[in-house]
Short mmCIF file of C-alpha atoms in Angstrom, two decimals:
data_model
loop_
_atom_site.label_atom_id
_atom_site.label_comp_id
_atom_site.label_asym_id
_atom_site.label_seq_id
_atom_site.Cartn_x
_atom_site.Cartn_y
_atom_site.Cartn_z
CA PRO A 1 14.05 -10.22 73.43
CA ILE A 2 13.58 -8.00 70.22
CA PHE A 3 15.46 -4.04 70.15
CA THR A 4 13.68 -2.34 67.41
CA GLU A 5 15.89 0.54 66.01
CA LYS A 6 14.32 2.56 67.66
CA ASP A 7 15.48 1.04 72.12
CA TYR A 8 19.05 -0.65 70.54
CA PHE A 9 21.29 2.11 71.77
CA CYS A 10 19.11 2.13 75.31
CA GLU A 11 20.52 0.79 78.54
CA LYS A 12 17.58 -2.63 78.31
CA ASN A 13 19.67 -4.38 76.08
CA PRO A 14 22.40 -6.02 77.82
CA ASP A 15 24.69 -5.41 74.65
CA TYR A 16 24.45 -1.52 75.28
CA ARG A 17 27.74 0.65 74.77
CA LEU A 18 28.27 4.05 74.25
CA MET A 19 29.79 4.45 70.57
CA ASN A 20 32.56 5.83 69.19
CA PHE A 21 32.05 8.34 66.22
CA GLU A 22 33.60 6.19 63.67
CA GLU A 23 31.18 2.92 64.67
CA LEU A 24 28.07 5.22 64.69
CA ILE A 25 28.69 6.51 61.29
CA GLN A 26 29.65 2.68 60.16
CA THR A 27 26.93 1.57 61.73
CA LYS A 28 24.87 4.32 59.53
CA THR A 29 25.33 3.95 57.15
CA GLN A 30 25.42 -0.49 57.27
CA ARG A 31 21.21 0.20 58.34
CA THR A 32 20.93 3.02 55.85
CA ALA A 33 21.96 0.18 52.89
CA ASP A 34 20.18 -2.43 54.42
CA GLN A 35 16.89 -1.31 54.06
CA GLN A 36 15.07 -1.23 50.86
CA GLN A 37 11.91 0.53 49.90
CA LEU A 38 9.28 -0.49 48.81
CA PRO A 39 5.98 -0.71 47.39
CA LEU A 40 4.17 -1.98 51.26
CA GLY A 41 7.15 -1.05 52.77
CA CYS A 42 10.49 -0.77 53.83
CA LEU A 43 12.73 -4.49 53.41
CA ARG A 44 15.20 -5.41 56.20
CA ARG A 45 17.11 -7.82 57.28
CA VAL A 46 16.50 -8.84 61.38
CA GLN A 47 18.74 -11.50 63.20
CA ILE A 48 15.97 -13.06 65.89
CA GLY A 49 18.05 -15.59 68.29
CA GLN A 50 20.64 -17.46 66.34
CA ARG A 51 18.46 -17.25 62.32
CA SER A 52 18.26 -13.87 60.33
CA TYR A 53 15.19 -13.09 58.12
CA GLN A 54 13.92 -10.58 55.86
CA ILE A 55 11.42 -8.44 56.74
CA ILE A 56 9.09 -5.81 55.51
CA SER A 57 8.37 -3.70 58.13
CA ILE A 58 4.34 -2.53 57.39
CA LYS A 59 3.82 1.51 56.72
CA GLN A 60 1.65 2.63 58.53
CA GLU A 61 -0.86 3.93 57.22
CA LEU A 62 -1.56 0.92 56.01
CA ILE A 63 -0.98 -1.05 59.89
CA ASP A 64 -4.96 0.75 60.03
CA ASN A 65 -6.25 -0.36 57.76
CA GLN A 66 -8.71 -2.27 57.75
CA LEU A 67 -9.03 -3.35 54.22
CA PHE A 68 -5.42 -3.57 53.19
CA GLN A 69 -5.27 -6.35 57.13
CA ASP A 70 -7.53 -8.13 54.29
CA ASP A 71 -6.21 -8.01 51.18
CA LEU A 72 -3.10 -8.82 53.12
CA LYS A 73 -4.59 -11.88 54.57
CA GLU A 74 -5.26 -13.61 50.60
CA TYR A 75 -2.71 -12.19 49.17
CA SER A 76 0.01 -15.32 51.81
CA ARG A 77 -2.08 -17.34 51.66
CA ARG A 78 -3.09 -17.44 47.59
CA SER A 79 0.24 -17.09 46.62
CA ALA A 80 1.81 -20.38 49.27
CA SER A 81 0.11 -21.91 45.68
CA LEU A 82 2.99 -20.58 43.49
CA PRO A 83 5.62 -22.28 42.75
CA ALA A 84 9.00 -20.86 44.36
CA LYS A 85 11.13 -20.62 41.54
CA TRP A 86 8.81 -17.43 40.47
CA GLN A 87 7.17 -16.15 43.33
CA ILE A 88 8.45 -15.37 46.96
CA HIS A 89 6.70 -17.00 49.29
CA HIS A 90 5.91 -15.28 53.25
CA CYS A 91 2.84 -15.23 55.94
CA PRO A 92 2.51 -11.54 57.57
CA VAL A 93 3.14 -11.31 61.77
CA HIS A 94 2.25 -8.70 64.39
CA SER A 95 4.98 -9.12 66.50
CA LEU A 96 8.49 -10.48 65.16
CA GLU A 97 8.94 -11.54 68.76
CA GLU A 98 6.16 -14.58 67.17
CA LEU A 99 9.63 -15.40 65.28
CA GLU A 100 11.66 -16.77 68.44
CA GLY A 101 10.27 -19.41 70.77
CA THR A 102 11.30 -23.40 70.81
CA GLU A 103 12.63 -25.30 68.07
CA GLY A 104 8.52 -26.48 67.63
CA LYS A 105 7.14 -23.19 68.15
CA GLU A 106 10.32 -21.71 64.79
CA LYS A 107 9.23 -25.43 63.00
CA GLY A 108 5.34 -23.56 63.09
CA THR A 109 6.04 -20.69 62.25
CA GLU A 110 8.05 -22.21 59.00
CA GLN A 111 4.18 -23.76 58.40
CA ALA A 112 2.91 -21.22 58.75
CA GLU A 113 5.85 -18.94 55.91
CA THR A 114 4.78 -22.53 53.35
CA GLU A 115 1.00 -22.25 53.62
CA GLY A 116 0.90 -18.70 53.63
CA LYS A 117 -0.92 -16.87 56.26
CA SER A 118 -0.18 -17.14 60.44
CA PRO A 119 -2.33 -18.77 62.90
CA GLU A 120 -0.63 -15.74 65.66
CA ALA A 121 -1.07 -12.22 63.56
CA GLY A 122 -4.89 -12.12 63.05
CA LYS A 123 -4.68 -12.81 67.00
CA SER A 124 -2.97 -10.23 68.13
CA GLY A 125 -4.16 -7.69 65.83
CA HIS A 126 -3.49 -5.72 62.45
CA ALA A 127 0.11 -7.07 61.14
CA ARG A 128 3.37 -5.32 60.77
CA PHE A 129 6.05 -7.18 58.65
CA ILE A 130 5.67 -9.45 55.98
CA VAL A 131 8.44 -12.36 56.54
CA LEU A 132 9.75 -13.98 54.06
CA GLU A 133 10.51 -16.94 52.96
CA GLN A 134 14.43 -18.28 53.86
CA GLY A 135 16.84 -17.37 51.28
CA SER A 136 19.54 -15.15 50.36
CA TRP A 137 17.33 -12.79 48.45
CA MET A 138 18.69 -9.95 46.52
CA SER A 139 17.00 -6.52 44.08
CA PHE A 140 17.22 -7.92 40.50
CA ASP A 141 18.40 -4.08 39.93
CA LYS A 142 20.99 -4.56 42.59
CA MET A 143 21.81 -7.65 40.38
CA LEU A 144 22.76 -6.20 37.12
CA ARG A 145 24.97 -2.68 38.74
CA GLU A 146 27.37 -5.50 40.61
CA THR A 147 27.32 -7.45 37.16
CA PRO A 148 26.45 -5.30 33.58
CA GLN A 149 28.20 -7.68 31.55
CA LEU A 150 25.30 -10.10 31.86
CA VAL A 151 23.13 -8.96 29.19
CA ALA A 152 25.62 -8.75 26.87
CA ASP A 153 25.50 -12.43 26.94
CA ASP A 154 21.54 -13.58 25.08
CA HIS A 155 21.68 -16.13 27.00
CA PHE A 156 20.62 -14.11 29.88
CA ILE A 157 18.11 -12.00 28.58
CA ASN A 158 15.84 -15.63 27.05
CA GLU A 159 16.20 -16.71 30.14
CA VAL A 160 14.54 -14.20 32.13
CA THR A 161 12.04 -12.66 29.32
CA SER A 162 11.68 -17.20 29.70
CA GLN A 163 11.39 -17.07 32.77
CA LEU A 164 8.35 -13.78 33.48
CA PHE A 165 6.19 -14.69 29.73
CA ALA A 166 6.24 -18.47 32.69
CA ALA A 167 5.99 -16.31 35.82
CA LEU A 168 2.59 -14.41 34.60
CA GLU A 169 1.28 -16.10 31.99
CA ASN A 170 1.09 -18.76 34.79
CA ASN A 171 -0.73 -15.91 37.92
CA HIS A 172 -3.39 -14.48 35.31
CA GLN A 173 -4.10 -17.41 34.38
CA GLN A 174 -5.30 -17.45 38.10
CA GLY A 175 -5.80 -14.10 38.14
CA ILE A 176 -3.70 -12.19 39.93
CA HIS A 177 -1.31 -9.41 37.76
CA HIS A 178 1.67 -7.23 39.45
CA LEU A 179 0.44 -3.71 38.01
CA CYS A 180 4.53 -3.52 39.16
CA LEU A 181 8.09 -4.37 37.48
CA ALA A 182 10.50 -2.89 39.02
CA PRO A 183 13.91 -3.84 38.90
CA SER A 184 13.84 -2.72 42.30
CA ILE A 185 11.00 -5.18 43.13
CA LEU A 186 12.10 -8.55 41.41
CA PHE A 187 14.37 -10.35 44.08
CA VAL A 188 17.09 -12.74 43.27
CA ARG A 189 18.60 -16.49 44.85
CA LYS A 190 21.83 -15.95 45.71
CA GLY A 191 24.42 -17.55 42.45
CA GLU A 192 21.45 -17.28 40.14
CA HIS A 193 20.39 -14.04 37.89
CA THR A 194 16.95 -14.97 37.13
CA PRO A 195 14.44 -12.61 38.66
CA VAL A 196 11.57 -14.30 41.16
CA LEU A 197 8.42 -12.18 41.87
CA LEU A 198 7.19 -10.61 45.18
CA HIS A 199 4.91 -8.11 44.83
CA ALA A 200 1.13 -8.06 43.21
CA GLY A 201 -0.64 -5.18 43.25
CA SER A 202 -4.89 -6.78 41.78
CA PHE A 203 -4.27 -8.17 45.50
CA PHE A 204 -5.09 -3.52 46.46
CA SER A 205 -7.07 -3.02 44.38
CA ASN A 206 -8.72 -1.75 48.03
CA ILE A 207 -6.14 1.10 47.81
CA HIS A 208 -6.88 3.95 46.45
CA ASP A 209 -4.10 5.65 46.89
CA VAL A 210 -1.19 4.58 44.94
CA LYS A 211 0.37 7.14 43.52
CA ASN A 212 1.34 6.77 47.58
CA ILE A 213 2.08 2.95 46.81
CA TYR A 214 4.06 2.64 43.92
CA GLN A 215 6.34 6.15 45.04
CA GLY A 216 9.22 6.21 43.20
CA LEU A 217 9.09 3.52 40.76
CA GLU A 218 5.91 5.32 38.38
CA ALA A 219 8.06 4.93 35.20
CA PHE A 220 6.92 0.70 35.80
CA VAL A 221 3.44 1.67 36.18
CA ALA A 222 1.00 1.73 33.48
CA PRO A 223 -1.28 4.52 33.34
CA GLU A 224 -4.24 3.00 33.72
CA VAL A 225 -3.49 2.19 36.74
CA LYS A 226 -2.35 5.66 37.79
CA ASP A 227 -5.69 6.03 36.53
CA ASN A 228 -7.71 4.11 39.52
CA GLN A 229 -8.55 2.31 36.93
CA THR A 230 -9.94 -1.80 35.99
CA THR A 231 -5.92 -3.71 35.20
CA ASP A 232 -5.96 -6.75 32.86
CA ALA A 233 -3.28 -8.56 31.69
CA ARG A 234 -1.35 -4.97 30.63
CA PRO A 235 -0.66 -3.52 32.71
CA ASP A 236 2.58 -6.57 33.19
CA ILE A 237 2.94 -6.44 29.15
CA TYR A 238 3.32 -2.46 30.21
CA ALA A 239 5.41 -3.62 33.17
CA LEU A 240 7.34 -6.01 31.45
CA GLY A 241 8.21 -3.86 28.60
CA LYS A 242 9.74 -1.73 31.17
CA LEU A 243 11.72 -3.38 33.13
CA LEU A 244 13.22 -4.77 29.59
CA GLU A 245 13.68 -1.89 28.37
CA TYR A 246 15.43 -0.72 31.47
CA ILE A 247 17.62 -3.87 31.32
CA PHE A 248 18.79 -3.04 27.60
CA GLN A 249 19.92 0.29 29.30
CA PHE A 250 23.18 -1.67 30.13
CA SER A 251 23.76 -3.06 27.11
CA SER A 252 22.39 -2.23 23.58
CA ALA A 253 19.24 -4.00 22.67
CA PRO A 254 18.78 -6.07 19.91
CA TYR A 255 16.22 -5.42 16.98
CA THR A 256 13.67 -7.69 18.38
CA TYR A 257 13.27 -5.98 20.98
CA LYS A 258 13.38 -2.86 20.19
CA ARG A 259 10.50 -3.63 18.65
CA LEU A 260 8.66 -5.56 20.76
CA ILE A 261 9.39 -3.40 23.53
CA ARG A 262 8.43 -1.04 21.67
CA LYS A 263 4.85 -2.32 21.12
CA ALA A 264 4.32 -3.35 24.66
CA THR A 265 4.97 -0.24 25.83
CA GLN A 266 2.61 1.96 24.12
CA PRO A 267 0.52 4.69 26.37
CA VAL A 268 -3.06 2.86 25.27
CA ALA A 269 -3.48 -0.41 26.35
CA GLU A 270 -5.66 -1.42 23.31
CA LYS A 271 -2.13 -1.08 20.66
CA ARG A 272 -0.33 -3.05 23.05
CA TYR A 273 0.15 -7.02 22.96
CA GLN A 274 -3.03 -8.34 24.78
CA SER A 275 -1.56 -10.99 26.88
CA VAL A 276 1.28 -12.52 28.23
CA GLY A 277 0.92 -15.00 25.04
CA GLU A 278 0.14 -12.67 22.31
CA MET A 279 3.32 -10.96 23.45
CA LYS A 280 6.14 -14.57 23.32
CA ARG A 281 4.78 -15.35 20.08
CA ALA A 282 5.52 -11.99 18.38
CA LEU A 283 8.23 -12.25 20.33
CA LYS A 284 9.34 -16.13 18.32
CA ARG A 285 7.95 -14.33 14.78
CA LEU A 286 10.32 -11.64 15.71
CA GLN A 287 13.31 -13.37 15.73
CA THR A 288 12.35 -15.91 13.26
CA GLY A 289 12.25 -13.13 10.08
CA TYR A 290 15.09 -11.99 11.88
CA GLN A 291 16.81 -14.64 11.60
CA ALA A 292 15.37 -15.64 7.71
CA THR A 293 16.41 -12.08 6.67
CA LEU A 294 19.95 -11.99 8.15
CA ALA A 295 20.28 -15.53 6.28
CA LEU A 296 19.12 -13.55 3.22
CA SER A 297 21.73 -10.36 3.52
CA ILE A 298 24.51 -12.94 4.49
CA GLY A 299 23.37 -15.14 0.78
CA ALA A 300 23.00 -11.22 -0.57
CA ILE A 301 26.67 -9.75 0.96
CA LEU A 302 28.31 -12.65 -0.09
CA SER A 303 27.42 -13.74 -3.37
CA ALA A 304 28.01 -10.18 -4.09
CA ILE A 305 32.15 -10.38 -2.65
CA ILE A 306 31.39 -13.42 -5.02
CA TYR A 307 30.81 -11.87 -8.53
CA PHE A 308 32.90 -8.48 -6.64
CA GLY A 309 35.82 -10.94 -6.58
CA LEU A 310 35.29 -12.78 -10.27
CA ASN A 311 34.85 -9.66 -12.26
CA THR A 312 37.78 -8.27 -10.84
CA PHE A 313 40.26 -11.13 -10.32
CA THR A 314 39.70 -13.00 -13.24
CA PRO A 315 41.40 -12.71 -15.93
CA GLN A 316 39.48 -11.06 -19.13
CA PRO A 317 40.46 -11.75 -22.53
CA GLU A 318 42.04 -8.31 -24.35
CA ASP A 319 40.96 -7.42 -28.06
CA MET A 320 43.65 -7.95 -30.94
CA GLU A 321 43.53 -6.13 -33.97
CA TYR A 322 44.27 -8.96 -36.76
CA VAL A 323 46.63 -8.35 -40.07
CA LYS A 324 45.13 -9.72 -42.68
CA PRO A 325 48.35 -11.47 -44.75
CA ALA A 326 49.49 -9.70 -47.92
CA GLN A 327 48.76 -11.80 -50.96
CA THR A 328 50.97 -14.28 -52.91
CA ASP A 329 50.60 -15.34 -56.13
CA SER A 330 51.14 -18.92 -56.65
CA LEU A 331 52.42 -21.55 -58.13
CA GLU A 332 50.08 -23.41 -58.75
CA ASP A 333 47.59 -21.51 -60.69
CA ASP A 334 50.79 -20.46 -63.10
CA PHE A 335 50.35 -24.36 -63.57
CA ASP A 336 47.10 -24.52 -64.40
CA LYS A 337 47.17 -21.98 -66.79
CA GLY A 338 49.94 -23.51 -69.04
CA PHE A 339 52.90 -22.24 -68.22
CA ASN A 340 56.29 -24.89 -69.78
CA ALA A 341 58.81 -24.69 -67.75
CA GLU A 342 61.26 -25.11 -71.36
CA THR A 343 59.32 -22.07 -72.90
CA GLU A 344 59.53 -19.91 -70.91
CA PHE A 345 63.19 -20.62 -70.26
#
């Protein structure tokens, strides 16, 4: 049987026993630490049989929303076609009991996860949980806090931006927009550092209470999304800029990224980059221009140093005062004038 947090400490649980105060506090702390709030619900890990699952317990107000349920099915179906290196695949289920059973049933569940749908969810009623594909997932935010030294590595920053550029560009071509790229709702696989996407807000356009969906994540959501305006690529540009701005809180941002972030996070959508491709090309131009400027600056500095060195350490000619030699009588002049030695002496 599956026991929820509510009925775990009760007599119908065969493992039930009274806990002392220290055990109770430790268990409560562990449960809180293992849970994470996401736009659609609370992410937590559960143990079912011999397997561990990461699930999202959907918010109650969304469970009863038929439009949301339809959007969720479409989201799971569409996201299943996205590359696994960019997207966490998942499937909605009505009850966690659907995940237990014989090995054949587990294989059916795995197939449902791969296809992005649950054949039992529709029969059982509204989906109450979203089951993530198997894997050891950590939030991107937690990884940054545990290893902040990564931000100082240029290779890490370039890898993160390249991954997100590729993922967003691919998804935009299929009409999928994420609307929020907060580090707490991005994930990384164990042993890796590049973020993987999970939430795609454009699928849930029927939810008009945007403030409730993105509560606590407003800083990563574009103004037009908060106002329930038509969404396109530009809200993702804004969200990506805000994500980069957050990353560089752990280390100083290079000049190129400061320029990139400044334009990407403009409040007015028309003043931002209009597509991921434009933003990617702008970063390349900024990096190329910065490198050229840096090379010229280094050349100018070296030239100044050489000039200073030559003028400082090379011996310079000194001004000499020359004395004009005294005029002497030449004997040759006397002979020329008819000098006769016998007469003179």
